[in-house]
XYZ file of C-alpha atoms in Angstrom:
443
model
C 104.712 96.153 155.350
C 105.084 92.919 157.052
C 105.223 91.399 161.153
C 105.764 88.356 161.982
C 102.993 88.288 165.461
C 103.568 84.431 165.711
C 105.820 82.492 167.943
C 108.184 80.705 165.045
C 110.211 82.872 162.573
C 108.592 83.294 158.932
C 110.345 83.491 155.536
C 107.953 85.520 153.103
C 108.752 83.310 149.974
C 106.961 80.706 151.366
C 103.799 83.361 151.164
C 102.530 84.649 147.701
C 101.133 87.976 146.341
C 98.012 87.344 143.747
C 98.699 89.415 140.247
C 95.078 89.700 139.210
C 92.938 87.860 136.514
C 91.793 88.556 133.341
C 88.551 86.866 131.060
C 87.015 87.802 127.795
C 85.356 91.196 127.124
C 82.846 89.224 124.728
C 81.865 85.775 124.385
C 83.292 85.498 120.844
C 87.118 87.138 121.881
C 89.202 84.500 120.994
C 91.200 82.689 123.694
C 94.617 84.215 122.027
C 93.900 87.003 123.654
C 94.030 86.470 127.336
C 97.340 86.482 128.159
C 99.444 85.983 131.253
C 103.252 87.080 130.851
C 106.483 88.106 133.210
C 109.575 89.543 132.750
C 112.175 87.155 133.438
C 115.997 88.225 133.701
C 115.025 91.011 131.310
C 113.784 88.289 129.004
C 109.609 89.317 128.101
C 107.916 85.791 128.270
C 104.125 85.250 127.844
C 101.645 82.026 127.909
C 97.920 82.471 126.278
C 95.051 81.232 126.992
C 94.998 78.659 124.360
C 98.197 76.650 126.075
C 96.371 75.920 129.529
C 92.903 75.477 126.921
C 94.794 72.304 125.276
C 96.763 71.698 127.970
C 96.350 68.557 130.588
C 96.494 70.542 133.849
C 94.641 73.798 133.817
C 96.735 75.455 135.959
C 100.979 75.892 135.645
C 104.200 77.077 138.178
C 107.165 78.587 136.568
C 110.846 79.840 138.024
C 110.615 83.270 136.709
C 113.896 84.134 137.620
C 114.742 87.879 138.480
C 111.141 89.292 138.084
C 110.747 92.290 136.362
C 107.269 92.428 136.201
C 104.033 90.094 136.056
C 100.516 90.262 134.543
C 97.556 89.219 132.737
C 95.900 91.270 130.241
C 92.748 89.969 127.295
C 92.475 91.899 124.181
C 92.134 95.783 125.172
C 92.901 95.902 129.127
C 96.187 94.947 131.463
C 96.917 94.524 134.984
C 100.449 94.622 135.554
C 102.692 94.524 138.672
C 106.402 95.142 139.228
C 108.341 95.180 142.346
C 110.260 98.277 142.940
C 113.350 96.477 143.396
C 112.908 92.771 141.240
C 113.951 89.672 142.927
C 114.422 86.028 142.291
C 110.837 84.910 142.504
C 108.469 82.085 141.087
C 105.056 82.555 138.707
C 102.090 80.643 139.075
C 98.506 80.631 136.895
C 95.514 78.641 136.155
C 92.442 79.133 134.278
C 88.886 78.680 135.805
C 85.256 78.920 133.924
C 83.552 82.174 134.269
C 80.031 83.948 133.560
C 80.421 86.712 130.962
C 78.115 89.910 132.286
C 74.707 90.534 129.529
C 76.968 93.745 128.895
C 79.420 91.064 127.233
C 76.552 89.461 125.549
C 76.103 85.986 127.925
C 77.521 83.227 127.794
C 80.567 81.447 129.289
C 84.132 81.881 128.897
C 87.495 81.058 130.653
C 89.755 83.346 132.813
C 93.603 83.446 133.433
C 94.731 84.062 137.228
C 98.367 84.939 138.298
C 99.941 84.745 141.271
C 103.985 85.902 142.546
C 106.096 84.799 145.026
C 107.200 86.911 147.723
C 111.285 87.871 148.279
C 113.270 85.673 150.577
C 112.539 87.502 153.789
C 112.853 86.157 157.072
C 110.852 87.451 160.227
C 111.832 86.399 163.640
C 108.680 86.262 165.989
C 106.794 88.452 167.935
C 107.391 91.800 165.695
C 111.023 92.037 166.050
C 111.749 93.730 162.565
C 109.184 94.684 160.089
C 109.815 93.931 156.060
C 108.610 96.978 153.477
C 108.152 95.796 149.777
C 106.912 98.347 147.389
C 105.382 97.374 143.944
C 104.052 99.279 141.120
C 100.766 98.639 139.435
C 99.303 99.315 136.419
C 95.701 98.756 135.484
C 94.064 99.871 132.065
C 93.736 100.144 128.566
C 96.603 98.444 126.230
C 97.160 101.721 124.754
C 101.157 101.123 122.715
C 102.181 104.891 124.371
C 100.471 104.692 127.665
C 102.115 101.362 128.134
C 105.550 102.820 127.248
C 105.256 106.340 129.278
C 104.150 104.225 132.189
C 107.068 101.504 131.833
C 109.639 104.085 131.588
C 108.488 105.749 135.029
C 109.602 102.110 136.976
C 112.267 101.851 134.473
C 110.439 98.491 132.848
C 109.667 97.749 129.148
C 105.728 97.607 129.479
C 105.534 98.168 125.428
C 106.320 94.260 124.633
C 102.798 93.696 126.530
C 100.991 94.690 123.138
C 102.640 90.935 121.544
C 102.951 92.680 118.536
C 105.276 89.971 117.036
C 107.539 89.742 113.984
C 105.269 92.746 112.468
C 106.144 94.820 115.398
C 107.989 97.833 113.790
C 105.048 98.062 111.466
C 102.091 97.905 113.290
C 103.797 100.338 116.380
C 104.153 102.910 113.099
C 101.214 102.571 112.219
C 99.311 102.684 115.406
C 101.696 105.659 116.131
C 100.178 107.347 112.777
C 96.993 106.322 112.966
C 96.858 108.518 116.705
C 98.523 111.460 114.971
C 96.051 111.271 112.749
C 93.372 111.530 115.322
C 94.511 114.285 117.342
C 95.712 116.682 115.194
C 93.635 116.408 112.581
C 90.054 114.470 113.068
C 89.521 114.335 116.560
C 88.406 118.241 115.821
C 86.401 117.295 112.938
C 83.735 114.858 114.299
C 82.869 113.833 117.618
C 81.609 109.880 116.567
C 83.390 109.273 113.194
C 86.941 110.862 113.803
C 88.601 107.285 114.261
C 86.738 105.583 110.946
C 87.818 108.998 109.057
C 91.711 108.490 110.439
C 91.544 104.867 108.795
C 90.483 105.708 105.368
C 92.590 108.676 105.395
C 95.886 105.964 107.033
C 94.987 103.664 103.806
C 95.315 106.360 101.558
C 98.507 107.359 102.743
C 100.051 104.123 102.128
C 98.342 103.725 98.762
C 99.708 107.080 98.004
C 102.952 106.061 98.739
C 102.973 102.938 96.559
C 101.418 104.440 93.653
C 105.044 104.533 91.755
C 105.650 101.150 92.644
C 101.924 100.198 92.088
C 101.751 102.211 88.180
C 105.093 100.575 87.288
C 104.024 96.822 87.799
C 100.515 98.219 85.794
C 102.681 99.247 82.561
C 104.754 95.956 82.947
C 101.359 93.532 83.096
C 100.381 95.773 79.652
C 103.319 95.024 78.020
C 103.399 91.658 79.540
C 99.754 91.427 77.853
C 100.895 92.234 74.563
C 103.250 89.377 74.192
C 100.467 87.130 74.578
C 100.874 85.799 70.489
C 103.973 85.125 70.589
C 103.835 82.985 73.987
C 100.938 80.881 72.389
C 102.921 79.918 69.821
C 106.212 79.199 72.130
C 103.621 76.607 73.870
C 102.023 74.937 70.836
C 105.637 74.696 69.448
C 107.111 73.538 72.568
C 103.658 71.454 73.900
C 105.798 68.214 74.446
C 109.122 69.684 76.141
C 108.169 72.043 79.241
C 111.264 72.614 80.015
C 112.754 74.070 76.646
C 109.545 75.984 76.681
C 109.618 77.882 80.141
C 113.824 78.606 79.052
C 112.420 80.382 75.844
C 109.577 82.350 77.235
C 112.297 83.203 80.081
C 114.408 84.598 77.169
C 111.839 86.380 75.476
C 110.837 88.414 78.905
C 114.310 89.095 79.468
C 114.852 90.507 75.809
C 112.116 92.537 76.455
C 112.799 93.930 79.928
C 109.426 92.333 81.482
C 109.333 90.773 84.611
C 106.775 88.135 84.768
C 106.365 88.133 88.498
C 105.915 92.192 88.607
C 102.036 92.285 88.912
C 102.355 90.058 92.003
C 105.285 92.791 93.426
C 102.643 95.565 94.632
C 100.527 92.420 95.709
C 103.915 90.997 98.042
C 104.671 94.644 99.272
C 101.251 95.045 100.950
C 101.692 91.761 102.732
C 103.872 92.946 105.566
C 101.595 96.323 105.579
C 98.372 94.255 106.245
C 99.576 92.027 108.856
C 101.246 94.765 110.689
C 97.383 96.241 110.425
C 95.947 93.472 111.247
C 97.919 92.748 114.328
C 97.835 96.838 115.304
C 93.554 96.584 115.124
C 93.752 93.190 117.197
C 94.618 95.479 120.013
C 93.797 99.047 119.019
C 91.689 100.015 122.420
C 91.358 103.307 121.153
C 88.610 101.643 118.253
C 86.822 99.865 120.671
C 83.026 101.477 120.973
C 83.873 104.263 117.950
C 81.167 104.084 115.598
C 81.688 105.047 111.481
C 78.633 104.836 109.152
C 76.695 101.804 109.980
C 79.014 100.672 112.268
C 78.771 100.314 115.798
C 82.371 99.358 116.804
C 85.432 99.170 114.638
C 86.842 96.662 117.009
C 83.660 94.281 116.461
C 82.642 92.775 112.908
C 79.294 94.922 111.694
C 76.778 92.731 112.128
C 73.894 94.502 110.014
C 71.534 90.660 110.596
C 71.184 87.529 111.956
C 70.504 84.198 110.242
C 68.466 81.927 111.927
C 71.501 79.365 110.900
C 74.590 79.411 111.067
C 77.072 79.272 108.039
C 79.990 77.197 107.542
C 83.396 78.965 108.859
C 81.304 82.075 108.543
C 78.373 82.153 111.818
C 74.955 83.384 111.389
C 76.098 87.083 111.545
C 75.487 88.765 108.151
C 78.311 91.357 107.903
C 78.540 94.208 105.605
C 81.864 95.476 105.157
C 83.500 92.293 103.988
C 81.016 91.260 101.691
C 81.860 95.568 100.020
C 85.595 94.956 100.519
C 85.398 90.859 98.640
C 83.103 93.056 95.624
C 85.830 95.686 95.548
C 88.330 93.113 95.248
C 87.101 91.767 92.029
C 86.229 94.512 90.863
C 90.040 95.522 90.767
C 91.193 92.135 89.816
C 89.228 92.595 86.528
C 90.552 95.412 85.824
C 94.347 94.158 86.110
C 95.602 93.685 82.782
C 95.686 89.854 82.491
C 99.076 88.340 81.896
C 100.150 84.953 80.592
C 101.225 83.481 83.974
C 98.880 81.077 85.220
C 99.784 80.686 88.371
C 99.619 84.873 88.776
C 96.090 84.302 87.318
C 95.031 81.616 89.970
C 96.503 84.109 92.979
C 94.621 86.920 91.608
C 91.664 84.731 91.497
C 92.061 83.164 94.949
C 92.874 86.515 96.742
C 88.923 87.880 97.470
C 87.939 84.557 98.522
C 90.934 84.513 101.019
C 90.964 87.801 102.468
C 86.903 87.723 102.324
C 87.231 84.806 105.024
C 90.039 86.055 106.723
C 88.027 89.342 107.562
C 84.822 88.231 107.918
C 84.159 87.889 111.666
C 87.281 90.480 112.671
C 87.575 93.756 113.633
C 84.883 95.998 110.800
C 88.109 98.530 111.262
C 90.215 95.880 109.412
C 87.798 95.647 106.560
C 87.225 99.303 106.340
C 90.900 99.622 105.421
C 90.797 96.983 102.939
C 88.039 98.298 101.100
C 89.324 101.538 101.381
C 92.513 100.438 99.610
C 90.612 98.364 96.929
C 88.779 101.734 95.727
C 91.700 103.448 95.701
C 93.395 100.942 93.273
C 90.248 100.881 90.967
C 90.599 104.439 90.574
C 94.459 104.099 90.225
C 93.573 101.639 87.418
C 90.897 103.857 85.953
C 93.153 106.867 85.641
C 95.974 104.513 84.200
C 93.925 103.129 81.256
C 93.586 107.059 80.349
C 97.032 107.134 79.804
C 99.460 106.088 76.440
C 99.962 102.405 76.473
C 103.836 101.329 76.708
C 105.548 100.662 73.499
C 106.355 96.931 73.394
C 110.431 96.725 72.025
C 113.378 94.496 72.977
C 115.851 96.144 75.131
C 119.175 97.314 72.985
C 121.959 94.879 73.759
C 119.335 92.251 74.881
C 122.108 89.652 73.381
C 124.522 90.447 76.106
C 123.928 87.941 78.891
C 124.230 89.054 82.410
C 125.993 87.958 85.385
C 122.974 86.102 86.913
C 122.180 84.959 83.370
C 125.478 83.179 83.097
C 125.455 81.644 86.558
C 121.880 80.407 85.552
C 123.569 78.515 82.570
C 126.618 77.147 84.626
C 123.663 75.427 86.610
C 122.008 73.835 84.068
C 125.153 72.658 82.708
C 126.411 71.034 85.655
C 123.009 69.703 86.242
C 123.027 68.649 82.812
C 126.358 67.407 83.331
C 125.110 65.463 86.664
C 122.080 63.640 84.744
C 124.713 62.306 82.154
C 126.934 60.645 84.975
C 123.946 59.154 86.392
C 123.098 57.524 84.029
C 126.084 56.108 82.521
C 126.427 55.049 85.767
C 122.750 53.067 85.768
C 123.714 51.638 82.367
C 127.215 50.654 83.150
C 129.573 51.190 80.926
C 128.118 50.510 77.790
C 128.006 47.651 75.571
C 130.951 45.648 75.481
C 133.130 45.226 72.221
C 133.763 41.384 71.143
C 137.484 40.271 71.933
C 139.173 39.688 68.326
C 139.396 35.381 68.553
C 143.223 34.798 67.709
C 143.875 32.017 64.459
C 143.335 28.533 64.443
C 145.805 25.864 64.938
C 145.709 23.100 63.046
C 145.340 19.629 65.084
């Protein structure tokens, strides 16, 4: 509630409300993380820490429109405030150096403050009328369903807070899952490991599910194997025209049914599956502090050592459960039938190397699934081998050319067709023929 006590009226936009602050939990959270964002005109707009980090002013002022809501959160908490009735109001932040608590683990880091205009009120002097203004705050964990429950009391969309991105469907699944999973089910069964139990047990759901898809592209890199003969002879035979060779080993897979990109299909699915992880453990509060094994946090790499250097993109943390999950990895890459594609070779080979830096200094839980996935595939692959190898036979009617097979010809003729007119138009017209020289007259 507001009074204007002083002798000249007073218009309260010309006062602000400050929206809180937010700084790093630990000295290594990256600066992603802290976050200021608004509502504006129902439109959910955010600014991280990294933009005032490169930017020339550290601080910024913004027409937020009609304000829904306004806040700042870093990677696991969220202050958030949101007028009861939203009004046409304008944002303002900076960032300022702060000391991170020993509880943090030291150091310095850099925070993000907010502040809100107030609505175009004016008070005439010496108490005359009194302005009320009611908001609603939130402050705590960015838990995906506490954030929605809470947003749909005040009638605001709180869930877009968790910047899930692109992968948003699939990491609110599988944080949804991952939850069930907890409560129904492990959250009864131990008291410390319940969450690292509902992870391995989330990653073999999802391997479970693609085992068809998984056993399928297995059988085609077999057969795919088997055909290795005749494609060494379609490149010694064909060593000095690339192109007629790639059109006949084309044919050949097509007479047989084989797809040569099919190993990399289970490989492309899982893609969109690990991001969506990825992004869900990036904010997963409910991991932070939950030990599993030799673990102390799924939300922090497992640091089992230090080195007293540092290595290059890596620190001088030696941790455990990417180092398991890279072994895994090649593990199941040599047991993948090999295939005749080189550049499916290469990827294979590539793949720990990528994913052993990618994980290395995140979240253990991220690794955990990872590695959890890579067993199950080596036993996938074990039980596989067990089994009848596919008969390697051209497909009946393999003569018959598709639809897609004739609009691939149709394009090489026209290109083929293309080339010829640019040339004869580089060479002109061709040679010309000699005019016939008409008789001689005698003089």
């Amino acid at each position: 509630e507001f009074e204007n006590t002083g002798e000249s009226p007073l218009n309260l936009k010309d006062y602000g409300l400050f929206a809180g602050s937010a700084a790093p939990l630990w000295e290594g959270e990256w600066d992603r993380h802290i976050t200021l964002f608004y509502q504006k005109d129902g439109d959910y707009k955010k600014r991280r820490g990294i933009k005032f980090k490169k930017g020339k002013k550290p601080h910024f002022k913004e027409d937020a429109g009609v304000l829904g809501y306004a806040g700042v959160s870093n990677q696991f908490f969220a202050t958030i405030i949101s007028p009861e009735n939203p009004y046409d109001a304008w944002i303002w932040g900076d960032r300022r150096a702060v000391q991170l608590p020993e509880i943090a683990g030291g150091g310095s880091g850099e925070s993000i403050r907010l502040g809100m205009s107030l609505p175009e009120k004016k008070l005439t002097p010496k108490g005359d009328n009194k302005e009320a203004l009611s908001f609603n705050i939130y402050i705590g964990p960015k838990n995906s369903r506490l954030l929605g429950l809470t947003g749909e009391e005040h009638d605001r969309d709180y869930a877009k807070v968790m910047s899930y991105g692109m992968f948003s469907p699939i990491s609110k699944f599988l944080n949804w899952l991952l939850n069930v999973l907890f409560s129904s089910v492990f959250s009864n069964i131990s008291d410390s490991w319940g969450w690292g139990y509902s992870i391995v047990v989330l990653t073999i759901i999802i391997r479970g599910a693609m085992w068809p898809l998984q056993n399928k592209s297995t059988r085609a890199m077999k057969r795919m194997s088997k055909l290795q003969p005749q494609i060494k002879e379609l490149r010694e035979k064909y060593a000095d025209d690339p192109n007629r060779m790639n059109q006949e080993m084309m044919k050949m897979y097509r007479d047989y049914g084989i797809n040569p990109l099919g190993g990399c299909l289970p490989l492309l699915v899982q893609i969109p599956i690990f991001f969506g992880f990825y992004i869900m453990l990036q904010y997963a509060v409910e991991l932070r502090q939950q030990p599993f094994l030799w673990v102390e946090d799924l939300a922090l790499p497992d640091t089992v050592a230090t080195l007293p250097f540092a290595l290059p993109f890596l620190g001088d943390g030696v941790n455990l459960l990417p180092i398991v999950m890279a072994v895994t990895m090649v593990l199941q890459m040599a047991l993948t039938p090999k295939t005749g594609d080189k550049m499916q070779r290469r990827l294979f080979m590539m793949m720990p190397v990528i994913f052993f830096f990618f994980c290395y200094n995140f979240a253990s839980a991220l690794a955990l699934y990872w590695t959890t996935s890579n067993i199950f595939a080596i036993i996938q692959m074990l039980i596989t081998r067990r089994l009848p190898d596919p008969e390697l036979k051209k497909k009946k009617g393999a003569a018959k050319k598709s639809f897609m097979q004739k609009i691939q010809e149709r394009a090489e003729e026209a290109q083929k067709t293309q080339k010829a007119m640019r040339s004869r138009q580089m060479g002109g017209q061709g040679p010309k023929k000699p005019k016939k020289r008409g008789p001689r007259t005698g003089g």
